Coordinates of C-alpha atoms and ligand atoms in Angstrom, one line a residue:
X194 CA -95.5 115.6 -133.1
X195 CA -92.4 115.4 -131.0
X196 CA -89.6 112.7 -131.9
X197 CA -90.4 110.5 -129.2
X198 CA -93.3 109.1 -130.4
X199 CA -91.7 109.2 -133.9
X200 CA -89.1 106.5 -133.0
X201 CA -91.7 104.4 -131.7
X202 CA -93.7 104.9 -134.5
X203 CA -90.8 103.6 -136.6
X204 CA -90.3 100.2 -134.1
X205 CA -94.3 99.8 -134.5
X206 CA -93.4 99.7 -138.1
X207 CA -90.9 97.2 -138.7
X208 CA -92.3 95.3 -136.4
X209 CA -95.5 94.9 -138.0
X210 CA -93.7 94.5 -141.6
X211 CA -91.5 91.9 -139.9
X212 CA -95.0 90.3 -138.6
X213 CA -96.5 90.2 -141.8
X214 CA -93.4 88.8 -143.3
X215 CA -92.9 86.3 -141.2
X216 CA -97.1 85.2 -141.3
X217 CA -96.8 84.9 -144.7
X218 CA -93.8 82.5 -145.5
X219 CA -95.5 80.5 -142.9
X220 CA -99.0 80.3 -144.4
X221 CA -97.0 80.0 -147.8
X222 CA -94.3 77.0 -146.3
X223 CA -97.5 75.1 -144.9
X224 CA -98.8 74.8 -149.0
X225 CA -95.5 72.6 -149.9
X226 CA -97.1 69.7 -149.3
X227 CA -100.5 70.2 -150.9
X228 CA -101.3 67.9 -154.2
X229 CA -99.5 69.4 -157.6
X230 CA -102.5 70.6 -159.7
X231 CA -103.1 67.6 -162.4
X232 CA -102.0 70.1 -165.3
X233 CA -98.4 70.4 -163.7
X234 CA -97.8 66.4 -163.4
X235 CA -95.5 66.1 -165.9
X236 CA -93.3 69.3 -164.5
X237 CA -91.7 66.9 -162.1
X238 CA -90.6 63.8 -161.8
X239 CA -91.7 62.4 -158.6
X240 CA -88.0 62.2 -157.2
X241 CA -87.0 66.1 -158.3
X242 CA -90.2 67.3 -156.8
X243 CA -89.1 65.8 -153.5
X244 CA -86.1 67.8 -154.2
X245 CA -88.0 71.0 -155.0
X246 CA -89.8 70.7 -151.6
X247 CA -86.5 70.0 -150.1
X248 CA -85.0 72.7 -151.7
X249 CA -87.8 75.2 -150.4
X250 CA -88.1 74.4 -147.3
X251 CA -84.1 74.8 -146.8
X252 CA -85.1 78.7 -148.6
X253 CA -87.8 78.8 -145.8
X254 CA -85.7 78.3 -142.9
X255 CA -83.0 80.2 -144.1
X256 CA -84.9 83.2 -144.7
X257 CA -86.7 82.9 -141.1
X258 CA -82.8 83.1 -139.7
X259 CA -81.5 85.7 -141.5
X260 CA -84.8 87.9 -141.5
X261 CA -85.2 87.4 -137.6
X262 CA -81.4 88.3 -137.3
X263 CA -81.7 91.3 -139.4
X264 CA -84.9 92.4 -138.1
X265 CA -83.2 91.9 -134.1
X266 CA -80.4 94.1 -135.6
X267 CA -82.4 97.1 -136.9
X268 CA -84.1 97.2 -133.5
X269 CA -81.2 97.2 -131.4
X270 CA -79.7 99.2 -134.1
X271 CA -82.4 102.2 -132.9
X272 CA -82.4 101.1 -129.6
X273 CA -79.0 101.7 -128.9
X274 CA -78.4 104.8 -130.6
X275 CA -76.5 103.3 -133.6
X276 CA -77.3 106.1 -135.8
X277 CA -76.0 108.5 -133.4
X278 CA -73.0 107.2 -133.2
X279 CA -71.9 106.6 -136.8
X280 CA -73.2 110.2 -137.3
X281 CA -70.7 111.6 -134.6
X282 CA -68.3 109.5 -136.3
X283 CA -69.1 111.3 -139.4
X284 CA -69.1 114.9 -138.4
X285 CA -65.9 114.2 -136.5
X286 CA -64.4 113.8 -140.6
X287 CA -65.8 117.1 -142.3
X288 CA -68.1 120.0 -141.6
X289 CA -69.3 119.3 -145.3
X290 CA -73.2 118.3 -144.7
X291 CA -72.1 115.8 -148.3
X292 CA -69.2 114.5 -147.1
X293 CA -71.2 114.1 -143.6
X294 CA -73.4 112.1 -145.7
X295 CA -71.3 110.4 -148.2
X296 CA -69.5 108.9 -144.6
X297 CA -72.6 108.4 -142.9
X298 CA -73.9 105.9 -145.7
X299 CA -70.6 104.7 -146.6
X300 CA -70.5 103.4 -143.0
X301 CA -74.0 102.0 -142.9
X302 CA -73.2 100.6 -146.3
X303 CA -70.5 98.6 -145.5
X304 CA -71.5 97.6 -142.0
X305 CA -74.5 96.1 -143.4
X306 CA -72.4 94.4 -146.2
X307 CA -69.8 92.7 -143.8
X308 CA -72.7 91.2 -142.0
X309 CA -74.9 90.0 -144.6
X310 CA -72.0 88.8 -147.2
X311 CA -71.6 85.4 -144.7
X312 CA -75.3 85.4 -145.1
X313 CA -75.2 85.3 -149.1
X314 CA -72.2 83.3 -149.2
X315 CA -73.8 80.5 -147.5
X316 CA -76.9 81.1 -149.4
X317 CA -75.1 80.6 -153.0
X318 CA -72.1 78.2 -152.0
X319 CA -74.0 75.8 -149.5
X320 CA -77.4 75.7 -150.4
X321 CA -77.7 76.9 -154.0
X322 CA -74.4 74.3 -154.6
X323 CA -76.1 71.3 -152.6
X324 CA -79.1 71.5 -154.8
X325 CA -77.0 72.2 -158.1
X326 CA -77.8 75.7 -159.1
X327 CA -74.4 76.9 -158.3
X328 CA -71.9 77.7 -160.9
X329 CA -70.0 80.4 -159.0
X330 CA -66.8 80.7 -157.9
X331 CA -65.3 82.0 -154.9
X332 CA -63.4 84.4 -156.8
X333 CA -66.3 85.0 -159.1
X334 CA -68.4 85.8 -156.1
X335 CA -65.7 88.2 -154.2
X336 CA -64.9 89.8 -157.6
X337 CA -69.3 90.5 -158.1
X338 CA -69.2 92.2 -154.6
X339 CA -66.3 94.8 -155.3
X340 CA -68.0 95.7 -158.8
X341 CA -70.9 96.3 -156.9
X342 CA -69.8 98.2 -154.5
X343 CA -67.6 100.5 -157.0
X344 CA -70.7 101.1 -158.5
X345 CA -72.6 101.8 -156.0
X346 CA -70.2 104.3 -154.7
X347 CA -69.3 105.7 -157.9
X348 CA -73.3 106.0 -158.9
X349 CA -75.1 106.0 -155.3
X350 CA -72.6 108.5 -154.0
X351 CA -72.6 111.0 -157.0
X352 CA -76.7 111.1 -157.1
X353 CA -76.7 111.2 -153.1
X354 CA -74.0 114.3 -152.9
X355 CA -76.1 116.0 -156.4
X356 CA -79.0 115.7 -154.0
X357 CA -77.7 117.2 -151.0
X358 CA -75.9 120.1 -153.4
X359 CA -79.6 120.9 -154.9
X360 CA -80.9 120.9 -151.1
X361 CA -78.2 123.6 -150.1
X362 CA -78.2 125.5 -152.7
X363 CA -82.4 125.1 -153.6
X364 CA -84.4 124.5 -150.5
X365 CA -87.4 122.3 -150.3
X366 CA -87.5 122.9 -154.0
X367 CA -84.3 120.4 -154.5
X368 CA -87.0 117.6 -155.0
X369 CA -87.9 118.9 -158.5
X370 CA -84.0 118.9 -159.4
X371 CA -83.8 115.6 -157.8
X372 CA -86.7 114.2 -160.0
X373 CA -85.0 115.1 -162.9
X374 CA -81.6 114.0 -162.3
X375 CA -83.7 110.5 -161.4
X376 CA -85.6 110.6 -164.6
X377 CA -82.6 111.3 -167.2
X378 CA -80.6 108.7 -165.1
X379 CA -83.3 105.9 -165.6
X380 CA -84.0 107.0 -169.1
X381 CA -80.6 106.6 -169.9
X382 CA -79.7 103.3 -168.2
X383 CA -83.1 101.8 -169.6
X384 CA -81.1 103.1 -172.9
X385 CA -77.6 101.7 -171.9
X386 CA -77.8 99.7 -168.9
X387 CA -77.0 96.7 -171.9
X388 CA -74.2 98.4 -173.0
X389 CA -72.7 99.5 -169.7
X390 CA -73.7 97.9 -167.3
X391 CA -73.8 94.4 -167.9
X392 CA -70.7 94.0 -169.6
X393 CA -68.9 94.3 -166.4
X394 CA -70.7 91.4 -164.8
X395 CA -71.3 89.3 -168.0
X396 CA -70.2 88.9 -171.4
X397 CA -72.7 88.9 -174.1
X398 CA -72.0 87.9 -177.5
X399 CA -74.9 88.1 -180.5
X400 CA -76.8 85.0 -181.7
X401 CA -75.3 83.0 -184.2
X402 CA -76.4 82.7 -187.7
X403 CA -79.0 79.3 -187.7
X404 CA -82.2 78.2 -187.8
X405 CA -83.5 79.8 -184.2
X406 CA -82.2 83.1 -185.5
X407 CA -84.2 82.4 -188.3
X408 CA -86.9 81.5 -186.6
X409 CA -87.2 84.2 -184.2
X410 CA -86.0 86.8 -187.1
X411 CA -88.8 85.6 -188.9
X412 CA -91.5 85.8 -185.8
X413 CA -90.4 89.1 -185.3
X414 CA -91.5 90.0 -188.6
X415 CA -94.5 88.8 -189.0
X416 CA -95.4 91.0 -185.7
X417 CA -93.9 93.6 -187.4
X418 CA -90.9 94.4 -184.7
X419 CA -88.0 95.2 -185.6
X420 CA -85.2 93.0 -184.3
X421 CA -81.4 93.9 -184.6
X422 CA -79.7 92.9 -182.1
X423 CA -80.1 89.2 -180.5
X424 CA -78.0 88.9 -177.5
X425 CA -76.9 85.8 -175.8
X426 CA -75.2 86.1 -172.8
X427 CA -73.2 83.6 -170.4
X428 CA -75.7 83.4 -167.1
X429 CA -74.5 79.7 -166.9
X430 CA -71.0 81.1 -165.2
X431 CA -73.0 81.8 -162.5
X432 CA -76.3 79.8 -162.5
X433 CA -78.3 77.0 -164.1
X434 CA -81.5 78.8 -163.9
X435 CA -82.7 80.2 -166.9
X436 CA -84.0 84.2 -168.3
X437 CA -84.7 85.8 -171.0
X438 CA -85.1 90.0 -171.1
X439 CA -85.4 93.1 -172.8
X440 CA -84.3 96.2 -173.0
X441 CA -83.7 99.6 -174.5
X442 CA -85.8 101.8 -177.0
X443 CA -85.7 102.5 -180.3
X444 CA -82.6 101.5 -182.6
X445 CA -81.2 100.4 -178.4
X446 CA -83.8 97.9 -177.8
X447 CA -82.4 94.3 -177.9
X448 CA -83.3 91.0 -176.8
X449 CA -80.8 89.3 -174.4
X450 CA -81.4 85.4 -173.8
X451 CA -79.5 83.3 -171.3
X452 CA -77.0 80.8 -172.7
X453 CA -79.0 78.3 -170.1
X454 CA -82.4 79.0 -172.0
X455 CA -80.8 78.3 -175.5
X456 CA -79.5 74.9 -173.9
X457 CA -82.4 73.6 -172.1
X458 CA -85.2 75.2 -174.5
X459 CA -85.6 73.8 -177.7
X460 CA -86.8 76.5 -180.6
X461 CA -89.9 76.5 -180.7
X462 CA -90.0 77.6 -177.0
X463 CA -87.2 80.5 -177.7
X464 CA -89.6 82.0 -180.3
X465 CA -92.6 81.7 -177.6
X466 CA -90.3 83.0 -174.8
X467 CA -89.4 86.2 -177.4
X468 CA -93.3 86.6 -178.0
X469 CA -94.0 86.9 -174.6
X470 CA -91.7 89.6 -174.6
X471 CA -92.6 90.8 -177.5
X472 CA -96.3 90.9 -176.3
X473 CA -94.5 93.1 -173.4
X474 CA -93.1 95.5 -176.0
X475 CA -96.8 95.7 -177.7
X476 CA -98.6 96.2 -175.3
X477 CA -96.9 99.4 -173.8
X478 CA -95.7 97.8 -170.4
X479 CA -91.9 99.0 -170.5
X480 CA -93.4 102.7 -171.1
X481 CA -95.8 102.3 -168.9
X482 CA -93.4 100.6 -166.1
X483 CA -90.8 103.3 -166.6
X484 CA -93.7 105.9 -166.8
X485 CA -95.3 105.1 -163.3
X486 CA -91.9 104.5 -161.7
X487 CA -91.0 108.2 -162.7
X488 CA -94.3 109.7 -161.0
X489 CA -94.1 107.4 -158.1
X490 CA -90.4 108.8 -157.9
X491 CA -91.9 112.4 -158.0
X492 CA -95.0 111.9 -155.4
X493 CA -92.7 110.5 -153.4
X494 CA -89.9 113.1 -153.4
X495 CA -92.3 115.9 -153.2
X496 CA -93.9 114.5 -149.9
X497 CA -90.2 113.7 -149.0
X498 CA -89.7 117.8 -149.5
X499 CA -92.6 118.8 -147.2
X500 CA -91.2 116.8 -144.4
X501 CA -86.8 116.7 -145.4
X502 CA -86.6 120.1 -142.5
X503 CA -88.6 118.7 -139.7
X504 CA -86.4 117.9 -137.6
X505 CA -88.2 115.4 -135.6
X506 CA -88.4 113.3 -138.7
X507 CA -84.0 113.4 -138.2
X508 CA -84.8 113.1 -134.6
X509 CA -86.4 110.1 -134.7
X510 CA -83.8 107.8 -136.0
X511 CA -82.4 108.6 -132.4
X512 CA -79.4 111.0 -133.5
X513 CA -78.9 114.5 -131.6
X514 CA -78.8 116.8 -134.5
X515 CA -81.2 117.1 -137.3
X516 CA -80.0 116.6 -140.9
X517 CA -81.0 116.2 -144.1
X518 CA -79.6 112.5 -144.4
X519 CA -81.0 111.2 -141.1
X520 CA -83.8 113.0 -142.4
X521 CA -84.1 110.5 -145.2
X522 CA -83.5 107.6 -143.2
X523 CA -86.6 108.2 -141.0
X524 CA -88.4 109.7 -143.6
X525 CA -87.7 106.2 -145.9
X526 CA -88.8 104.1 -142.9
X527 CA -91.8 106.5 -142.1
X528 CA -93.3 106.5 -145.4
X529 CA -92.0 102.5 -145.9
X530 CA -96.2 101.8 -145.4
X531 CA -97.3 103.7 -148.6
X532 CA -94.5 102.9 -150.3
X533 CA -95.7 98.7 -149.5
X534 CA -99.4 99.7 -151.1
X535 CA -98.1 101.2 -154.2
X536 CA -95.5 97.7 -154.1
X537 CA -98.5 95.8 -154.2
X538 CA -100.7 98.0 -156.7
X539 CA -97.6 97.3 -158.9
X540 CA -97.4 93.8 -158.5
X541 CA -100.8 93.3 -159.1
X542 CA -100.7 95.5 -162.7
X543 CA -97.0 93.4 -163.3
X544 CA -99.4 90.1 -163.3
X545 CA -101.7 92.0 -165.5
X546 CA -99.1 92.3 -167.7
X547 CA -98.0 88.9 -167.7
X548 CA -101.6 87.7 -168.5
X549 CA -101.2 90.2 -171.7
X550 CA -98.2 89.3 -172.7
X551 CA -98.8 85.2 -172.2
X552 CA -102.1 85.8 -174.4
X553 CA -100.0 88.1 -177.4
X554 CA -97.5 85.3 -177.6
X555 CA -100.9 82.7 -178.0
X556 CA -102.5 85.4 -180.7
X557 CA -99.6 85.6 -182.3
X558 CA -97.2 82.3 -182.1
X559 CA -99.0 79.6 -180.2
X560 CA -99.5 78.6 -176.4
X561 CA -98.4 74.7 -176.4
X562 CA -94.8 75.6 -176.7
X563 CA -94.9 78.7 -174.1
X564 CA -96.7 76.3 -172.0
X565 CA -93.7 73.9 -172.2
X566 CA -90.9 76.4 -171.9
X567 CA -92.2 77.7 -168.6
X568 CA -92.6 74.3 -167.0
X569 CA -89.5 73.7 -168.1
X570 CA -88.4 77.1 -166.7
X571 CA -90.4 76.5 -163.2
X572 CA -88.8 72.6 -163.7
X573 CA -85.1 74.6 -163.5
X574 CA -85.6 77.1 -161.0
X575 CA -87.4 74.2 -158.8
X576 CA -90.0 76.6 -158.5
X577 CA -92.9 76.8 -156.1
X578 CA -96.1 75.0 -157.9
X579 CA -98.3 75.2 -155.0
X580 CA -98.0 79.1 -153.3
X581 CA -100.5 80.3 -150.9
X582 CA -103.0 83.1 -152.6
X583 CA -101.9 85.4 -149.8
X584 CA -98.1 85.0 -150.9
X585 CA -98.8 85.5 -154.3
X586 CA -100.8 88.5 -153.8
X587 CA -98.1 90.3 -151.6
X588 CA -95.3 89.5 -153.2
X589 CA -95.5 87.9 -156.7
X590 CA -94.6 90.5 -160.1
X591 CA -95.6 87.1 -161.8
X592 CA -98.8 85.3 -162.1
X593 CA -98.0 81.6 -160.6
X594 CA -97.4 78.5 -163.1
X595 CA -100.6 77.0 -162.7
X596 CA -103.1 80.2 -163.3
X597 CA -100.8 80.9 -166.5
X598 CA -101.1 77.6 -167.7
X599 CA -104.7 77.6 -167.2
X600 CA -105.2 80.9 -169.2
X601 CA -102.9 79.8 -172.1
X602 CA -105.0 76.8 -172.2
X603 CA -108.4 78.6 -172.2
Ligands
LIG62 ZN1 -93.2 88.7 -168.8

């Protein structure tokens, strides 16, 4: 196959991707309007639903703009040789294929970055703010953006230039080296991402003696779990909505709850909130999830080896000279497809799993109050009550209000 029909191959791609995309929010934006199903009535009152379905359809149109002008840009990006030229930028640094690569990325990094930070801005400080979400700051914002970029260069640049450095020195074989570089460095931040990670973003302080830690203490041992270390941590700096998550193994795992749940939950819904994640615990799904992330890492790598020293895969992305990290730019938007199916087969098991863990928190606590604590959830989040099946189907790693509501009932 000669690069040529490569490159179109990639347009045909996004294009389609950008299709599909764009047919769905459309099918999905024309259900606003339907009837809210007669179990959700008392989610909303009839002036904040109008303000949901305002809210929404701002989300709608915003994401048609900025998809349409990123999708424009990654065509003309191709089109125009774009790759070519930050490439020949990069090679006229170093004759070291990692520092080649560190630049190339770094480039494309923050290129991509300096156009879509306007993008998020406006997302967070005129629409999230006009509809009362917002908690940011400015400088809150600015300072969330250079974290994450230090990290990403400090983390994203050491695994890239490990990779590379097993590719010289290993051949096609660097994707078993890579797999388990990938593997110990999710194991670990599954492990520590608590400890970490999130303290640079977010302060977390343990629950206070009381009668919810009491009350969850006491769930928690009932389902015999053992539960150390209750977390809360200060979301509200950023956001009204609401979360509550999990994390860690062993004598690690802890439960972190928003500050925002503990003020608009009352405690009988904390307790179903920690069931539900419980139930998650329980029923093997954090294994599992980390399990079937690993061996889709290692299918994918290993068919990312039998293709990493064609050179029309490099070719394709429209530079002159093949390379292992152009390789890996065509070969990401190549295999993008397969990588969309096993997306949806794990969406689809996520719902599962959501359906499991709703029905251990009704076994083993009760369903009226997890009922209540997600409309109240869905109530802060103004989220989508009436979603097309299609949407939910492509893009949803949770079951939508109603058909959870329905099964807790059953
Ligand atoms: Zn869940």
């Amino acid at each position: 196959m000669n690069s040529s029909i490569l490159f179109y191959t990639i347009i045909t791609i996004l294009s389609i991707q950008f299709l599909l995309e764009t047919i769905l929010d459309y099918l999905n934006s024309k259900r606003y309007q339907d009837p809210v199903p007669s179990e959700l009535n008392d989610v909303f009152e009839a002036s904040e639903y109008e303000k949901s379905q305002r809210y929404k359809k701002t989300n709608y149109k915003f994401g048609m703009i900025t998809s349409t002008f990123s999708f424009l840009l990654s065509i003309g990006f191709l089109i125009f040789g774009g790759f070519e030229w930050i490439d020949s930028m990069a090679r006229g640094i170093s004759e070291n294929p990692i520092i080649i690569a560190l630049v190339f990325f770094g480039i494309i990094m923050i290129g991509s970055d300096l156009l879509s930070t306007p993008l998020s801005y406006y997302h967070t400080f005129v629409i999230e703010e006009k509809f009362g979400f917002n908690k940011s700051t400015r400088k809150l914002f600015f300072l969330d953006k250079l974290k994450g970029w230090l990290m990403t260069i400090i983390l994203g640049g050491g695994i890239l230039a490990l990779v590379i450095w097993f590719f010289q020195w290993a051949g096609t074989s660097f994707w078993i080296y890579t797999w388990g570089v990938i593997a110990l460095f999710s194991i670990f931040m599954n492990m520590f991402y608590s400890k970490l990670i999130v303290p640079l973003f977010n302060k977390q302080t343990p629950l206070e003696d009381g009668t919810l830690k009491e009350k969850l203490e006491t769930y928690a041992k009932n389902v015999g779990f053992e539960l150390k270390n209750i977390f809360v941590i200060d979301g509200s700096k950023r956001s009204t909505k609401a979360n509550a998550y999990f994390s860690g193994f062993g004598k690690q795992k802890r439960v972190t709850l928003y500050d925002t749940l503990i003020n608009d939950l009352d405690e009988d819904e904390i307790v179903a909130v920690l069931a539900h994640e419980v139930g998650h615990y329980k029923r093997k799904h954090i294994i599992f999830n980390l399990f079937a992330s690993l061996m889709l890492t290692g299918i994918t790598l290993f068919i990312l080896s039998i293709f990493i020293n064609n050179p029309q895969v490099s070719l394709a992305i429209g530079v002159s000279q093949p390379s292992f990290h152009a390789a890996l730019i065509g070969f990401g938007i190549l295999y993008s497809p397969i990588s969309e199916i096993t997306g949806l087969i794990m969406n689809y098991l996520s719902r599962k799993f959501e359906y499991e863990a709703d029905n251990y928190a009704k076994d083993t606590f009760a369903a009226m109050p997890l009922v209540s604590s997600l409309k109240k959830l869905s109530k802060n989040s103004l989220s989508n009550l009436t979603p097309h099946p299609a949407y939910v189907f492509m893009h949803y790693s949770h079951p939508p209000l109603i058909s959870r509501i329905r099964n807790l009932k059953e």
